[in-house]
């Protein structure tokens, strides 16, 4: 087995609180009566590659499939020979308005010596349409379905071209007998990762049911596994074709940081905890709400009195069992920007309270509150020393993107591709089509 094969088989399977002085605090006396408190504002098949061209003349264009009327005929020319396709665009894709459904056995594309049958992608096309229909709670009208299928099919076929080109290039460097070993190596991750996803997608429980579901779309588990192998091999082969990434220097990272200073700025923040009683939880009875608040306040005051230097949370147990705040289940913990709350009295308390000191009772349109500030951070900027690791990753990703594009351009220069949507795709026109294809998400 070649070193590259070993690399392939191995590679494709891997893939704080501020130390301020404590403040002594008197017991939580009963606050003034509510009326005196100001309110805040409102607020795989037998063949290694399915459909490999076995004709005496592998460059012969396929016969025009049924339902593809008006599609330009293929006129393959060896890459070394001049051709109109390399110098002159053939016009926009021809998609007839009277398109008929494409059957699974139709050849929809040829990439090098491989053919793509409609059934290779129709199962994914139908799944995408079904998913879209369910999410929008509407059905594609029967008379429009052929056109919709055809549009999805074109996108899927276009997305497959680079994978097929890479797989074909890989096969040219690998002894045929080694491909079966690669397929066997990838069988386990396929079973572990892909089969459960397919069960979930089709709502089935075993392979028999899964095969039956895929058969409705002209496919099978074996076909899906073959496509998985091609995709995994193509991805690993592309990584091996690429030159090694250059080391990202300190100067490059610092230059990027200085050019993107705005991106590393952050607003000030306040971490605090809250006890709250809502008026609507007390039937609008403000006196009852006030009594509940003072009871909670006196309960946690005991903790603050015993440990006056404590800067961590103390409201958690009481908040989880008695508070009505929207973060009560999290112990009443919150983090907000200065001045961001609808109640100005709360904003003022959060900006002026000493760390660890409890507020008096504060009234908002929704209810009564007691707050305690845990930490304040002023506005600032993430320092370069903290940002450089992510900057390195970003610059390496950008470098990799460029190298991938360069490798694909090399591969496409001499590629032989035909589809029922575009006719022959040689040289610049192929690169233009694939560079402008929508990115899959």
Coordinates of C-alpha atoms in Angstrom, one line a residue:
X1 CA 0.0 0.0 0.0
X2 CA 1.4 3.4 -0.9
X3 CA 2.3 6.0 1.7
X4 CA -0.5 8.3 0.3
X5 CA -3.0 5.6 0.9
X6 CA -2.0 5.2 4.5
X7 CA -2.2 8.9 5.0
X8 CA -5.6 8.9 3.4
X9 CA -7.1 6.1 5.5
X10 CA -5.8 7.6 8.7
X11 CA -6.5 11.2 7.8
X12 CA -10.1 10.9 6.6
X13 CA -11.2 9.2 9.8
X14 CA -9.9 11.9 12.1
X15 CA -10.8 14.8 11.6
X16 CA -12.9 36.2 38.1
X17 CA -14.1 38.9 41.4
X18 CA -12.6 42.4 42.1
X19 CA -10.8 42.4 45.5
X20 CA -12.4 45.5 47.0
X21 CA -12.8 46.2 50.7
X22 CA -15.9 44.8 52.3
X23 CA -18.7 47.1 53.5
X24 CA -20.5 46.4 56.7
X25 CA -24.2 46.5 56.3
X26 CA -27.1 47.0 58.8
X27 CA -30.0 44.6 59.0
X28 CA -32.5 44.7 56.2
X29 CA -35.0 47.1 57.8
X30 CA -38.4 47.3 56.5
X31 CA -38.4 49.7 53.5
X32 CA -40.7 52.7 53.5
X33 CA -44.3 52.1 52.6
X34 CA -44.9 51.5 48.9
X35 CA -46.8 54.8 48.4
X36 CA -43.8 56.8 49.4
X37 CA -41.5 55.0 46.8
X38 CA -41.1 56.6 43.4
X39 CA -41.9 54.3 40.5
X40 CA -39.6 53.9 37.5
X41 CA -40.7 54.5 34.0
X42 CA -42.7 52.0 32.0
X43 CA -41.2 50.4 30.2
X44 CA -21.1 1.4 -3.1
X45 CA -22.3 -0.7 -6.1
X46 CA -20.4 -3.6 -7.6
X47 CA -18.2 -1.2 -9.5
X48 CA -15.9 1.1 -7.5
X49 CA -17.5 4.0 -9.2
X50 CA -21.1 3.7 -10.3
X51 CA -21.5 4.4 -14.0
X52 CA -17.8 4.4 -14.9
X53 CA -17.6 4.7 -18.7
X54 CA -16.6 1.3 -20.1
X55 CA -17.2 2.0 -23.8
X56 CA -14.4 1.6 -26.3
X57 CA -14.5 5.4 -26.7
X58 CA -14.8 6.9 -23.2
X59 CA -14.8 10.4 -24.7
X60 CA -18.0 9.7 -26.6
X61 CA -20.8 12.0 -25.4
X62 CA -23.8 10.3 -23.9
X63 CA -27.1 10.0 -25.7
X64 CA -29.6 12.7 -24.9
X65 CA -31.7 11.5 -22.0
X66 CA -35.4 11.6 -22.3
X67 CA -37.1 14.7 -20.9
X68 CA -34.2 16.9 -21.8
X69 CA -35.4 18.4 -25.0
X70 CA -33.5 21.4 -26.0
X71 CA -30.3 20.6 -24.1
X72 CA -27.1 21.2 -26.1
X73 CA -25.5 18.1 -27.4
X74 CA -22.2 17.1 -25.8
X75 CA -19.1 17.5 -28.0
X76 CA -16.2 16.3 -25.9
X77 CA -12.8 17.2 -27.2
X78 CA -9.6 16.0 -25.6
X79 CA -8.2 18.8 -23.3
X80 CA -5.1 19.3 -25.5
X81 CA -7.2 20.1 -28.5
X82 CA -8.7 23.5 -29.2
X83 CA -12.5 23.7 -28.8
X84 CA -15.2 26.3 -29.0
X85 CA -16.1 25.4 -25.5
X86 CA -12.8 26.6 -24.2
X87 CA -13.0 30.0 -25.9
X88 CA -16.7 30.7 -26.3
X89 CA -19.5 30.5 -23.8
X90 CA -22.4 28.4 -24.9
X91 CA -25.1 30.7 -23.4
X92 CA -27.2 30.3 -20.3
X93 CA -28.4 26.9 -19.1
X94 CA -31.4 25.7 -21.0
X95 CA -34.2 24.7 -18.7
X96 CA -37.4 24.0 -20.7
X97 CA -40.6 25.3 -19.2
X98 CA -42.3 22.1 -20.2
X99 CA -39.8 19.9 -18.3
X100 CA -40.9 16.4 -17.7
X101 CA -39.9 14.4 -14.6
X102 CA -36.4 12.9 -14.8
X103 CA -36.2 9.2 -14.2
X104 CA -33.5 7.7 -12.0
X105 CA -31.8 5.8 -14.8
X106 CA -31.1 8.9 -16.9
X107 CA -27.5 10.2 -17.2
X108 CA -27.5 13.8 -16.0
X109 CA -23.8 14.4 -16.1
X110 CA -20.4 12.9 -17.0
X111 CA -17.2 13.9 -15.1
X112 CA -14.1 12.3 -16.6
X113 CA -14.9 8.6 -17.0
X114 CA -17.7 8.7 -14.4
X115 CA -21.4 9.2 -15.0
X116 CA -23.9 10.7 -12.6
X117 CA -27.3 9.2 -12.9
X118 CA -30.4 11.1 -11.8
X119 CA -30.9 8.5 -9.0
X120 CA -27.6 9.5 -7.5
X121 CA -29.1 12.9 -6.5
X122 CA -32.9 12.5 -6.9
X123 CA -33.2 11.0 -3.4
X124 CA -31.6 14.2 -2.0
X125 CA -33.7 16.4 -4.2
X126 CA -36.9 14.8 -3.1
X127 CA -35.7 15.0 0.6
X128 CA -35.0 18.7 0.2
X129 CA -38.4 19.4 -1.4
X130 CA -40.2 17.4 1.3
X131 CA -38.3 19.3 4.0
X132 CA -39.2 22.6 2.4
X133 CA -42.8 21.7 2.1
X134 CA -43.0 20.7 5.8
X135 CA -41.2 23.8 7.0
X136 CA -43.5 26.1 5.0
X137 CA -46.6 23.9 5.6
X138 CA -47.4 23.9 1.9
X139 CA -47.2 21.6 -1.1
X140 CA -45.5 22.3 -4.5
X141 CA -48.3 22.2 -7.1
X142 CA -48.1 19.0 -9.2
X143 CA -47.8 21.0 -12.4
X144 CA -44.8 22.8 -11.0
X145 CA -43.0 19.9 -9.4
X146 CA -41.0 18.9 -12.6
X147 CA -39.5 22.4 -12.8
X148 CA -38.8 22.5 -9.1
X149 CA -37.1 19.1 -9.2
X150 CA -35.1 20.1 -12.2
X151 CA -33.8 23.3 -10.5
X152 CA -32.8 21.4 -7.4
X153 CA -31.2 18.7 -9.5
X154 CA -29.1 21.2 -11.4
X155 CA -27.7 22.6 -8.1
X156 CA -27.0 19.2 -6.7
X157 CA -25.2 18.0 -9.9
X158 CA -23.1 21.2 -10.0
X159 CA -22.1 20.7 -6.4
X160 CA -20.9 17.1 -7.2
X161 CA -18.5 18.0 -10.0
X162 CA -15.5 18.9 -7.9
X163 CA -16.0 15.8 -5.8
X164 CA -16.1 13.6 -8.9
X165 CA -13.0 15.3 -10.3
X166 CA -11.0 14.8 -7.1
X167 CA -12.2 11.2 -6.9
X168 CA -11.2 10.5 -10.5
X169 CA -7.7 12.1 -9.9
X170 CA -7.3 9.9 -6.8
X171 CA -8.2 6.7 -8.7
X172 CA -5.6 7.5 -11.3
X173 CA -2.8 7.4 -8.6
X174 CA -4.1 4.3 -6.7
X175 CA -3.8 0.7 -7.8
X176 CA -7.3 -0.6 -8.4
X177 CA -7.0 -3.3 -5.8
X178 CA -6.3 -0.8 -3.1
X179 CA -9.7 1.0 -3.6
X180 CA -11.6 -1.9 -2.1
X181 CA -9.4 -1.5 1.0
X182 CA -10.2 2.2 1.3
X183 CA -13.9 1.4 0.9
X184 CA -13.7 -1.2 3.7
X185 CA -11.9 1.3 5.9
X186 CA -14.7 3.8 5.5
X187 CA -17.5 1.3 6.0
X188 CA -17.3 1.6 9.8
X189 CA -17.7 5.4 10.0
X190 CA -20.5 5.2 7.4
X191 CA -22.4 2.8 9.6
X192 CA -21.7 4.8 12.8
X193 CA -22.3 8.3 11.5
X194 CA -24.5 8.2 8.4
X195 CA -26.9 5.3 8.9
X196 CA -28.4 6.8 12.1
X197 CA -28.9 10.1 10.3
X198 CA -30.7 8.3 7.5
X199 CA -32.9 6.4 9.9
X200 CA -33.9 9.7 11.5
X201 CA -34.4 11.5 8.2
X202 CA -36.7 8.8 6.8
X203 CA -38.3 7.8 10.1
X204 CA -37.3 4.1 9.8
X205 CA -35.8 1.6 12.2
X206 CA -33.8 -0.8 10.1
X207 CA -32.0 -1.2 6.8
X208 CA -34.9 -3.0 5.1
X209 CA -37.1 -0.1 5.8
X210 CA -34.4 2.4 4.8
X211 CA -33.8 0.6 1.5
X212 CA -37.5 0.7 0.8
X213 CA -37.6 4.4 1.5
X214 CA -34.6 5.2 -0.7
X215 CA -36.0 3.0 -3.4
X216 CA -38.9 5.4 -3.7
X217 CA -36.3 7.9 -4.9
X218 CA -34.4 5.6 -7.1
X219 CA -31.6 4.9 -4.7
X220 CA -30.4 2.4 -2.1
X221 CA -28.2 2.2 1.0
X222 CA -25.4 0.9 -1.2
X223 CA -25.6 3.9 -3.5
X224 CA -25.6 6.3 -0.6
X225 CA -22.5 4.5 0.9
X226 CA -20.7 4.8 -2.5
X227 CA -21.4 8.5 -2.5
X228 CA -20.1 8.8 1.1
X229 CA -16.9 7.1 0.1
X230 CA -16.4 9.4 -2.8
X231 CA -17.0 12.5 -0.7
X232 CA -14.6 11.4 2.0
X233 CA -11.9 10.3 -0.4
X234 CA -12.2 13.6 -2.4
X235 CA -11.9 15.7 0.7
X236 CA -8.8 13.9 2.0
X237 CA -7.3 13.8 -1.5
X238 CA -7.7 17.6 -1.8
X239 CA -5.9 18.1 1.5
X240 CA -3.0 15.9 0.3
X241 CA -2.7 17.7 -3.0
X242 CA -2.5 21.1 -1.3
X243 CA 1.0 22.4 -0.3
X244 CA 1.6 22.8 3.4
X245 CA 0.3 26.0 5.0
X246 CA 2.9 28.7 5.6
X247 CA 3.6 29.6 9.2
X248 CA 1.5 32.7 10.3
X249 CA 4.0 35.1 11.7
X250 CA 3.6 37.4 14.8
X251 CA 3.9 40.4 12.5
X252 CA 1.0 39.2 10.3
X253 CA -1.2 38.6 13.3
X254 CA -0.4 42.0 14.8
X255 CA -1.1 43.7 11.5
X256 CA -4.5 42.0 11.3
X257 CA -5.3 43.0 14.8
X258 CA -4.4 46.6 14.2
X259 CA -6.5 46.7 11.0
X260 CA -9.5 45.3 12.9
X261 CA -9.4 47.1 16.2
X262 CA -13.1 47.9 16.1
X263 CA -13.9 44.2 16.1
X264 CA -12.1 43.7 19.4
X265 CA -13.9 46.5 21.3
X266 CA -16.5 45.5 23.9
X267 CA -19.1 47.5 25.9
X268 CA -19.0 47.7 29.7
X269 CA -21.0 45.1 31.6
X270 CA -22.4 44.5 35.1
X271 CA -22.9 41.1 36.7
X272 CA -25.6 41.1 39.4
X273 CA -28.2 39.0 41.2
X274 CA -31.8 39.8 41.8
X275 CA -34.7 38.9 44.0
X276 CA -38.1 39.9 42.7
X277 CA -41.8 39.7 43.5
X278 CA -44.2 40.4 40.6
X279 CA -47.5 42.2 41.2
X280 CA -49.4 39.9 38.9
X281 CA -48.3 36.9 41.0
X282 CA -49.9 38.5 44.0
X283 CA -53.2 39.4 42.4
X284 CA -52.1 43.0 42.1
X285 CA -51.8 43.3 45.9
X286 CA -48.8 45.5 46.5
X287 CA -48.8 45.0 50.2
X288 CA -48.6 41.3 49.8
X289 CA -45.8 41.7 47.2
X290 CA -43.9 43.9 49.6
X291 CA -44.1 41.4 52.4
X292 CA -42.8 38.6 50.2
X293 CA -39.9 40.8 49.1
X294 CA -38.9 41.8 52.6
X295 CA -39.0 38.2 53.8
X296 CA -36.6 37.2 51.0
X297 CA -34.4 40.2 51.7
X298 CA -34.1 39.5 55.4
X299 CA -33.3 35.8 54.6
X300 CA -30.3 36.6 52.4
X301 CA -29.2 39.5 54.6
X302 CA -28.1 37.0 57.3
X303 CA -25.7 35.5 54.8
X304 CA -24.3 38.9 53.9
X305 CA -23.9 39.9 57.5
X306 CA -21.9 36.8 58.4
X307 CA -19.6 37.0 55.4
X308 CA -19.4 40.7 54.6
X309 CA -16.4 40.2 52.3
X310 CA -18.2 37.8 50.1
X311 CA -18.2 38.8 46.5
X312 CA -19.9 35.8 45.0
X313 CA -23.6 35.1 44.7
X314 CA -25.7 34.7 47.8
X315 CA -29.2 34.9 46.4
X316 CA -29.2 31.6 44.5
X317 CA -31.1 29.3 46.9
X318 CA -33.8 31.9 47.8
X319 CA -34.1 33.0 44.2
X320 CA -34.6 29.5 42.8
X321 CA -37.4 28.8 45.3
X322 CA -39.2 32.1 45.9
X323 CA -38.2 34.8 43.4
X324 CA -40.3 35.7 40.3
X325 CA -37.4 37.1 38.2
X326 CA -37.0 35.7 34.7
X327 CA -33.5 34.3 35.7
X328 CA -34.8 32.9 39.1
X329 CA -34.1 29.4 37.9
X330 CA -30.5 30.4 37.4
X331 CA -30.2 31.8 40.9
X332 CA -31.3 35.3 39.8
X333 CA -27.9 35.9 38.0
X334 CA -27.8 38.5 35.2
X335 CA -25.3 40.4 33.2
X336 CA -26.3 43.6 31.4
X337 CA -24.8 46.7 30.0
X338 CA -24.9 50.0 32.0
X339 CA -28.2 51.8 31.5
X340 CA -29.8 49.0 29.5
X341 CA -32.8 48.3 31.8
X342 CA -36.2 49.9 31.3
X343 CA -36.4 50.9 35.0
X344 CA -34.1 53.9 35.7
X345 CA -34.0 53.2 39.5
X346 CA -32.6 49.7 38.7
X347 CA -30.0 51.2 36.4
X348 CA -28.9 53.7 39.0
X349 CA -28.6 51.0 41.7
X350 CA -26.6 48.8 39.4
X351 CA -24.2 51.6 38.5
X352 CA -23.7 53.0 42.1
X353 CA -24.0 50.2 44.6
X354 CA -20.8 49.0 46.2
X355 CA -19.8 45.5 45.2
X356 CA -21.4 42.9 47.4
X357 CA -23.9 45.4 49.0
X358 CA -27.6 44.8 48.8
X359 CA -29.9 47.4 47.5
X360 CA -33.1 48.6 49.3
X361 CA -36.4 47.6 47.8
X362 CA -36.8 49.0 44.3
X363 CA -40.1 49.4 42.5
X364 CA -40.6 48.9 38.8
X365 CA -43.8 48.7 36.8
X366 CA -43.7 44.9 37.1
X367 CA -42.9 44.5 40.8
X368 CA -40.4 44.9 43.7
X369 CA -36.7 44.1 43.4
X370 CA -33.6 43.7 45.5
X371 CA -30.4 43.6 43.6
X372 CA -26.7 43.0 44.5
X373 CA -23.8 43.8 42.2
X374 CA -21.1 41.1 41.8
X375 CA -18.8 42.6 39.2
X376 CA -18.4 45.6 36.9
X377 CA -16.3 45.7 33.7
X378 CA -15.7 49.1 32.0
X379 CA -15.8 49.3 28.2
X380 CA -12.6 48.2 26.7
X381 CA -10.8 46.2 24.0
X382 CA -9.6 42.6 24.0
X383 CA -5.8 42.7 24.1
X384 CA -3.8 41.3 21.3
X385 CA -2.3 38.6 23.6
X386 CA -5.8 37.2 24.1
X387 CA -6.9 37.6 20.5
X388 CA -3.9 36.2 18.7
X389 CA -4.8 32.6 18.9
X390 CA -8.1 33.2 17.1
X391 CA -6.4 35.5 14.6
X392 CA -3.9 32.7 13.8
X393 CA -6.8 30.4 13.1
X394 CA -8.5 33.0 10.9
X395 CA -5.4 33.7 8.9
X396 CA -4.7 30.0 8.4
X397 CA -8.3 29.4 7.3
X398 CA -8.0 32.2 4.7
X399 CA -4.7 30.8 3.5
X400 CA -6.3 27.3 3.2
X401 CA -9.2 28.8 1.2
X402 CA -6.8 30.2 -1.3
X403 CA -4.9 27.0 -1.6
X404 CA -8.0 25.0 -2.1
X405 CA -9.2 27.3 -4.9
X406 CA -5.8 27.1 -6.6
X407 CA -5.8 23.2 -6.5
X408 CA -9.4 23.1 -7.9
X409 CA -8.4 25.5 -10.7
X410 CA -5.5 23.2 -11.7
X411 CA -7.9 20.2 -11.7
X412 CA -10.5 21.9 -13.8
X413 CA -8.1 23.1 -16.5
X414 CA -8.0 19.7 -18.2
X415 CA -11.3 18.3 -16.9
X416 CA -13.8 16.8 -19.2
X417 CA -17.4 17.5 -17.9
X418 CA -20.8 17.4 -19.5
X419 CA -24.2 18.0 -18.0
X420 CA -27.7 18.0 -19.4
X421 CA -28.1 21.5 -18.1
X422 CA -24.9 23.1 -19.5
X423 CA -23.6 20.9 -22.3
X424 CA -19.8 20.6 -22.5
X425 CA -18.0 22.4 -19.7
X426 CA -14.3 22.7 -20.5
X427 CA -11.6 25.1 -19.1
X428 CA -12.6 28.6 -18.1
X429 CA -16.4 28.0 -18.4
X430 CA -16.2 25.1 -16.0
X431 CA -14.2 27.2 -13.5
X432 CA -16.6 30.1 -13.9
X433 CA -19.6 27.9 -13.2
X434 CA -18.2 26.2 -10.2
X435 CA -16.7 29.4 -8.6
X436 CA -20.1 31.0 -8.9
X437 CA -22.2 28.1 -7.6
X438 CA -24.2 28.8 -4.4
X439 CA -22.3 27.7 -1.3
X440 CA -23.9 24.7 0.5
X441 CA -24.8 25.3 4.2

